[in-house]
Coordinates of C-alpha atoms in Angstrom, one line a residue:
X1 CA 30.0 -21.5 -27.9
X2 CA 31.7 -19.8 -25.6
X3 CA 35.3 -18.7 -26.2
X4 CA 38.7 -20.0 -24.7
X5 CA 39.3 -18.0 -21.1
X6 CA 35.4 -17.4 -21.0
X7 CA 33.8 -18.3 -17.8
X8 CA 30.6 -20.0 -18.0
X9 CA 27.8 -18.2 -15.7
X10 CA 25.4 -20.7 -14.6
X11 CA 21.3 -20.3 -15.3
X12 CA 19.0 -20.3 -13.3
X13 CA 15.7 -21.8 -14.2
X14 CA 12.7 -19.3 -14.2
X15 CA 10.6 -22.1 -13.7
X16 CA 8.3 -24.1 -16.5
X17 CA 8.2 -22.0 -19.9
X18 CA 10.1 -19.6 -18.6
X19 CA 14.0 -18.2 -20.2
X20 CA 16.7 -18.9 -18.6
X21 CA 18.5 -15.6 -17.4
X22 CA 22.0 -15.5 -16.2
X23 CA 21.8 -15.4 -12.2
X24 CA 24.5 -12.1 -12.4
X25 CA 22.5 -10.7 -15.1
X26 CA 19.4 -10.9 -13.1
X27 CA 20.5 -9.7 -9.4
X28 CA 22.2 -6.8 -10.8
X29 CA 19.6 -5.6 -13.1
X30 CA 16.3 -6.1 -11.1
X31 CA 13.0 -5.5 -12.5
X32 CA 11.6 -3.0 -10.0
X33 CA 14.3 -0.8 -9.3
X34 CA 14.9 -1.6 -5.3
X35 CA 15.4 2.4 -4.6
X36 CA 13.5 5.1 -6.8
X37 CA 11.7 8.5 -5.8
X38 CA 8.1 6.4 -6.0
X39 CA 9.3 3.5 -3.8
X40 CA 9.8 6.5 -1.3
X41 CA 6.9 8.0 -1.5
X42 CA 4.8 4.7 -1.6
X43 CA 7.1 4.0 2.1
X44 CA 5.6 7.4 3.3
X45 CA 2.1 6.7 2.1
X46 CA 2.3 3.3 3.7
X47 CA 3.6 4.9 6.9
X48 CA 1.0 7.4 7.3
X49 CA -1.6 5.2 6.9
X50 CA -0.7 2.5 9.3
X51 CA 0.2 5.7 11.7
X52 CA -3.7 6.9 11.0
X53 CA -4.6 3.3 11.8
X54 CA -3.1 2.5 14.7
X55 CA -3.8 5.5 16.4
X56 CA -7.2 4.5 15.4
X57 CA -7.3 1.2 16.9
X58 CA -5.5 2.4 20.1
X59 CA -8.0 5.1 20.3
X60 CA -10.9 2.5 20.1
X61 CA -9.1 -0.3 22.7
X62 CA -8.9 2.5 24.9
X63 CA -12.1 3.4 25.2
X64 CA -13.9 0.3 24.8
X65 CA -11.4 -0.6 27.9
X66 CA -12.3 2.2 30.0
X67 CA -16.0 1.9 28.9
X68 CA -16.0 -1.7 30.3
X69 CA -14.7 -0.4 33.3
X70 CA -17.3 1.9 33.6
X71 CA -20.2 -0.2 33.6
X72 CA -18.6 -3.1 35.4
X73 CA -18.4 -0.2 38.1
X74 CA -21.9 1.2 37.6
X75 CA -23.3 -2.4 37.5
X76 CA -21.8 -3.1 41.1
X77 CA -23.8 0.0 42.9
X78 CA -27.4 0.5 43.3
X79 CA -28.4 4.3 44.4
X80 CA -31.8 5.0 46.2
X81 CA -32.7 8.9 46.3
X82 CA -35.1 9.3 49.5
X83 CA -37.3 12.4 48.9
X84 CA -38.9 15.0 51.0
X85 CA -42.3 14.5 51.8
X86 CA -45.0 16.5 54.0
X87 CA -46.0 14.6 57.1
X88 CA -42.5 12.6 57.2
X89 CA -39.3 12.7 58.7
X90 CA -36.4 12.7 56.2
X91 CA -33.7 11.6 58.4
X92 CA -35.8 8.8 59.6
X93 CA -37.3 7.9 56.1
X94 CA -33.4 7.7 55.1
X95 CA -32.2 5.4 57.7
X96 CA -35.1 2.9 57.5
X97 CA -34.5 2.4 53.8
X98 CA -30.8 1.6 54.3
X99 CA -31.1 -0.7 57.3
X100 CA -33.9 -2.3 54.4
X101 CA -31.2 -2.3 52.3
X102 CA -28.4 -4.0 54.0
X103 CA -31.3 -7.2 54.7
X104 CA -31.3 -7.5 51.2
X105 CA -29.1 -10.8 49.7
X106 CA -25.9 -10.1 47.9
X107 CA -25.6 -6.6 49.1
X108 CA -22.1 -5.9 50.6
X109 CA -22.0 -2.3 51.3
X110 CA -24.1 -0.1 52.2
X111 CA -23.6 3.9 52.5
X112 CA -26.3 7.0 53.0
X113 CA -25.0 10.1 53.0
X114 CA -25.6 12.9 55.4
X115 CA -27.0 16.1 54.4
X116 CA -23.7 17.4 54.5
X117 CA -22.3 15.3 51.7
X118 CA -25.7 15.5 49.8
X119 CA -25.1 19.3 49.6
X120 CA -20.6 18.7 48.3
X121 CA -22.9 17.2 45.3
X122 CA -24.4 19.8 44.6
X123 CA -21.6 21.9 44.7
X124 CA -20.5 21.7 41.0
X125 CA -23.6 23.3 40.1
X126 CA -25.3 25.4 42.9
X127 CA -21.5 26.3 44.0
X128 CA -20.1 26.6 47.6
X129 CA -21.4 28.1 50.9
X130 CA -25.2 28.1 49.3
X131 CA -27.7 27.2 52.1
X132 CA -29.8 24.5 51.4
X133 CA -32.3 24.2 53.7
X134 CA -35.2 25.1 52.1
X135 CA -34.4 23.1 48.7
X136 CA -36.2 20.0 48.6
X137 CA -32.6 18.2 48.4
X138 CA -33.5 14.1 48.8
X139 CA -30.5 12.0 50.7
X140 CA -29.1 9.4 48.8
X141 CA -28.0 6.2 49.4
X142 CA -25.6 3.7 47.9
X143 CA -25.3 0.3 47.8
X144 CA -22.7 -1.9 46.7
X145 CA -23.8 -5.6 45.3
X146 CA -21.5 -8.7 45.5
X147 CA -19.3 -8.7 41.8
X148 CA -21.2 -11.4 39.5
X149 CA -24.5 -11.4 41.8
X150 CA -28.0 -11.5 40.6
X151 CA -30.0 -8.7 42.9
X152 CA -33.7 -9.1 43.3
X153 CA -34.3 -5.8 42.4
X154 CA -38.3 -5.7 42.8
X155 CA -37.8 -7.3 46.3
X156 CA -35.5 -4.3 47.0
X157 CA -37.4 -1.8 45.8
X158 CA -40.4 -3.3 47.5
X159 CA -38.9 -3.2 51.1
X160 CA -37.7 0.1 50.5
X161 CA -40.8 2.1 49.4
X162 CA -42.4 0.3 52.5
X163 CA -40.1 2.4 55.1
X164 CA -39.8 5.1 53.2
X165 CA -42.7 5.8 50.4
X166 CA -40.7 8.7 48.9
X167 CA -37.9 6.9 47.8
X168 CA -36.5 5.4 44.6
X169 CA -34.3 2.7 43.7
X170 CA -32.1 3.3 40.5
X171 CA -29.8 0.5 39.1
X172 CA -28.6 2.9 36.2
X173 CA -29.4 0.2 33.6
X174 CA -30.4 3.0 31.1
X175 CA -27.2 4.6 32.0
X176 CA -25.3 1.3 30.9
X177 CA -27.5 0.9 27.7
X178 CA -26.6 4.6 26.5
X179 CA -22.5 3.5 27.5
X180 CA -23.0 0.7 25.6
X181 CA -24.5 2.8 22.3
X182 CA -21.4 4.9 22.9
X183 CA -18.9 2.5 22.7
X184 CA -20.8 0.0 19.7
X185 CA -20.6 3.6 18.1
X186 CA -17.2 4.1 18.6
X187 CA -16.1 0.7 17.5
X188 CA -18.1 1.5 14.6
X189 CA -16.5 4.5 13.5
X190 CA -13.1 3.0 14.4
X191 CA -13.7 0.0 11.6
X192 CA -14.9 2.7 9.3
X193 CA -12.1 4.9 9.3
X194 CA -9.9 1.2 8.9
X195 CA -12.0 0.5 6.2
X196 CA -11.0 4.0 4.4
X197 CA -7.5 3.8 5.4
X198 CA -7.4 0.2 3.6
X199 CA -9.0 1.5 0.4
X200 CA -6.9 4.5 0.2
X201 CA -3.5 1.9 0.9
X202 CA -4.7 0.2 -2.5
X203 CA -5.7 3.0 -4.3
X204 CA -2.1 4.2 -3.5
X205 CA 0.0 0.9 -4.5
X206 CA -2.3 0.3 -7.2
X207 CA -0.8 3.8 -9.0
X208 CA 3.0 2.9 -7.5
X209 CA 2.5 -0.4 -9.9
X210 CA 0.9 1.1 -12.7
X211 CA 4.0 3.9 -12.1
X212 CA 6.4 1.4 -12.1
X213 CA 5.2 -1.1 -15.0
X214 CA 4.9 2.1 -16.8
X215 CA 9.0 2.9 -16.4
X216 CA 10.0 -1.1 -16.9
X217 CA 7.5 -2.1 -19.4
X218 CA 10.1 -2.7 -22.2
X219 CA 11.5 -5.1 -19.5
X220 CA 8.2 -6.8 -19.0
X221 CA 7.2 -6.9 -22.0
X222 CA 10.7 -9.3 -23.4
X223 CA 10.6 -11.2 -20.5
X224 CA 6.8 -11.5 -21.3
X225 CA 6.9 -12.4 -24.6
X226 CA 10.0 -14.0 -24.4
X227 CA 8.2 -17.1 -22.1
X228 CA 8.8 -16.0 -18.6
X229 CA 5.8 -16.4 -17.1
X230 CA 2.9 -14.6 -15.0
X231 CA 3.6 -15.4 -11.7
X232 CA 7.6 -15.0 -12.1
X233 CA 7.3 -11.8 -12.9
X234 CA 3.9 -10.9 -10.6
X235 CA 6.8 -12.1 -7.7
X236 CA 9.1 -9.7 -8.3
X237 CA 6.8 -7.3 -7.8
X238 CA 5.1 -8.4 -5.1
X239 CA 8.4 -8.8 -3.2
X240 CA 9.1 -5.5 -3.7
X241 CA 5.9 -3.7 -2.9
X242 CA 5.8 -6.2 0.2
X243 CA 9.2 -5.0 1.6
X244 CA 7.8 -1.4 0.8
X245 CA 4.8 -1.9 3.0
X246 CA 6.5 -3.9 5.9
X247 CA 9.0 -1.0 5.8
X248 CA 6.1 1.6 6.1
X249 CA 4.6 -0.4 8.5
X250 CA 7.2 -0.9 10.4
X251 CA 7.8 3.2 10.6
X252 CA 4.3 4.5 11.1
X253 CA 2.9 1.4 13.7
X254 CA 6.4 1.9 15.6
X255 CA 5.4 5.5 15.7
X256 CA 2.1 4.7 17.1
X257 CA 3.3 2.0 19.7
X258 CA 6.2 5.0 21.0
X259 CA 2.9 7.6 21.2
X260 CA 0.7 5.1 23.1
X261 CA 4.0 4.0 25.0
X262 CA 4.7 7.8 26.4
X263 CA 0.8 8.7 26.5
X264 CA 0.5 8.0 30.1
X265 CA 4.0 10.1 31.1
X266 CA 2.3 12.8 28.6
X267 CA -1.0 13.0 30.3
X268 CA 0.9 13.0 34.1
X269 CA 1.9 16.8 32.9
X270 CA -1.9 17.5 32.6
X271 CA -3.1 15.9 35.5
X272 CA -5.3 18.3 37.9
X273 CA -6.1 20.3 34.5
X274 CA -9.9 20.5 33.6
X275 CA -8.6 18.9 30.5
X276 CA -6.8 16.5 31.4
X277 CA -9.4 15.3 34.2
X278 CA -11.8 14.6 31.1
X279 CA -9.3 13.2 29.0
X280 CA -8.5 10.6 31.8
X281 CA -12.3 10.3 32.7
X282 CA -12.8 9.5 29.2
X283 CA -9.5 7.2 28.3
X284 CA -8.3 6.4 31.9
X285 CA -5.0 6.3 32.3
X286 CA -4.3 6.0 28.6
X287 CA -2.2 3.0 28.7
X288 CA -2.5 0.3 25.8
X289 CA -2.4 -3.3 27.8
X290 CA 0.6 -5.6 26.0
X291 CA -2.8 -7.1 23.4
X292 CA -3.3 -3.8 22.4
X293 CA 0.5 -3.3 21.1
X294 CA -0.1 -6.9 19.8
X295 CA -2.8 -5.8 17.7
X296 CA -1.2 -2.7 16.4
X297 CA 1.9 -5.0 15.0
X298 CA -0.7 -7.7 13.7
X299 CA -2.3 -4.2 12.0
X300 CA 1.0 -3.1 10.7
X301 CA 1.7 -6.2 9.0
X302 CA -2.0 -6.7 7.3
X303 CA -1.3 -3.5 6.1
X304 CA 2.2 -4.9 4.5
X305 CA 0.2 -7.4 3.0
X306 CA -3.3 -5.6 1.7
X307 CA 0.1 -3.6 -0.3
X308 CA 1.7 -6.4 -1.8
X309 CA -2.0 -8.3 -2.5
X310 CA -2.9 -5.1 -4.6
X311 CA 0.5 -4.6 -6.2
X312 CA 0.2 -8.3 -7.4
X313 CA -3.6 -7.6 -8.8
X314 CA -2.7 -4.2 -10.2
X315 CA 0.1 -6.3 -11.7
X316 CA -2.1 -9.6 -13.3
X317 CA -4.3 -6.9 -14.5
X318 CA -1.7 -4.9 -17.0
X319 CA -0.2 -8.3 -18.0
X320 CA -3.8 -9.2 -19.3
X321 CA -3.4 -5.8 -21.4
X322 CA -0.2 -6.6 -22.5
X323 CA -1.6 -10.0 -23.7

């Protein structure tokens, strides 16, 4: 009975064979202490991760993207190499095959290049001001084919080895294939290192649990044994862990987002560098499009989630013991 002047606190119901706590009682005195030296360091874990992650995933939209690009390119242009033979003009040879060429359906452009620009090839490896008359250089030719076409590409090469016997048509579809190894590879690797930075998230929160049943267990164990059930208390964990990893989320995949945000601003100081030529060869112009950010925040908050999942498991799994 409660004594003259005595205010009655209200109870809150814990839900079927569960105590009922006082509501004061229970917001002041929480079950998983809301700030504590672990809860930090689970926040930093968390934030790393998803930082590892998202750079990850950027990395992997941006080259598939630029990859794409790429072959979408190389898939537009057919080149034809016209080679030096005895008994033949070359000049002639080259200008027969790309009037043959610009007969041929579909094909929109058509460019041969002089020796001239034949030679500014070769200058990257044989270097400037070398004469190359007496190297048996071919002249090549290329042509551009109507976006989405279907080229007949053994009528092509038919025509053209008519005019000119020497020549070669190329439509770099092993180039493609070996692109298209590259970037299945790099996908590959990308969902690997996911996959590790997942199973290192749960390794984590599984110990913050264990750490943190380990300093309340005298709590646990009265409410436990005093009737408050297995999913009232598994909650209270798992809102706690889940504010922990949609805080560390929040931090490292904001991180990432502000990196890929000033990548492009970054890479503008290395522009004309030998570096950052490959760099933007490789990546183009490093810029995430707004799905990529998209996916970096959906990533952010599976990662807030895989952390609360595991904190609930880790949790049903030392009730059983307690049991």
């Amino acid at each position: 009975m409660a004594r003259p002047g005595e205010e009655h606190i209200p109870l809150v119901d814990l839900g079927h064979d569960s105590p009922r706590v006082a509501a004061q009682a229970r917001n002041l005195s929480p079950i998983v202490p809301r700030a504590s030296i672990s809860g930090r360091a689970l926040v930093a874990v968390v934030a790393i991760m998803t930082f590892l992650a998202s750079i990850t995933t950027g990395a992997v939209l941006l080259v598939s993207a630029s990859a794409a690009e790429w072959q979408s390119e190389v898939a537009s242009e057919i080149t034809v190499q016209v080679r030096p033979s005895a008994g033949r003009d070359l000049d002639r040879d080259a200008a027969a095959a790309a009037e043959a060429m610009r007969t041929q359906p579909y094909v929109v452009q058509v460019k041969p290049f002089t020796k001239d620009e034949s030679a500014k090839l070769l200058e990257p490896w044989l270097g400037s001001g070398l004469s190359i008359d007496q190297l048996p250089v071919p002249r090549v030719i290329v042509a551009r084919v109507q976006p989405g076409a279907t080229l007949d590409l053994a009528t092509l090469r038919s025509r053209v080895t008519l005019v000119a016997p020497s020549a070669s048509v190329d439509d770099h579809r092993a180039w493609i294939e070996r692109m298209r190894s590259m970037t299945g590879a790099t996908v590959f690797a990308g969902i690997g290192i996911l996959a590790l930075v997942i199973i290192a998230t749960i390794i984590s929160v599984s110990f913050a649990t264990r750490g943190a049943m380990a300093a309340n267990r005298p709590i646990v164990e009265v409410l436990h044994f005093v009737g408050a059930g297995d999913t009232y208390i598994a909650n209270r964990f798992l809102r706690h862990f889940l504010r922990l990893g949609l805080e560390g989320g929040l931090i490292g995949g904001g991180a990432a987002m502000l990196g890929f945000g000033f990548s492009e601003s970054i890479a503008g100081w290395f522009s004309g560098t030998p570096v950052g030529d490959q760099f933007a060869a490789l990546l183009g112009t490093f810029s995430l499009r707004p799905s990529g950010y998209l996916a970096l925040a959906a990533q952010a908050v599976l990662i807030a989630a895989i952390t609360a999942w595991a904190s609930r498991r880790t949790l049903f799994a030392t009730l059983d013991d307690i049991d």
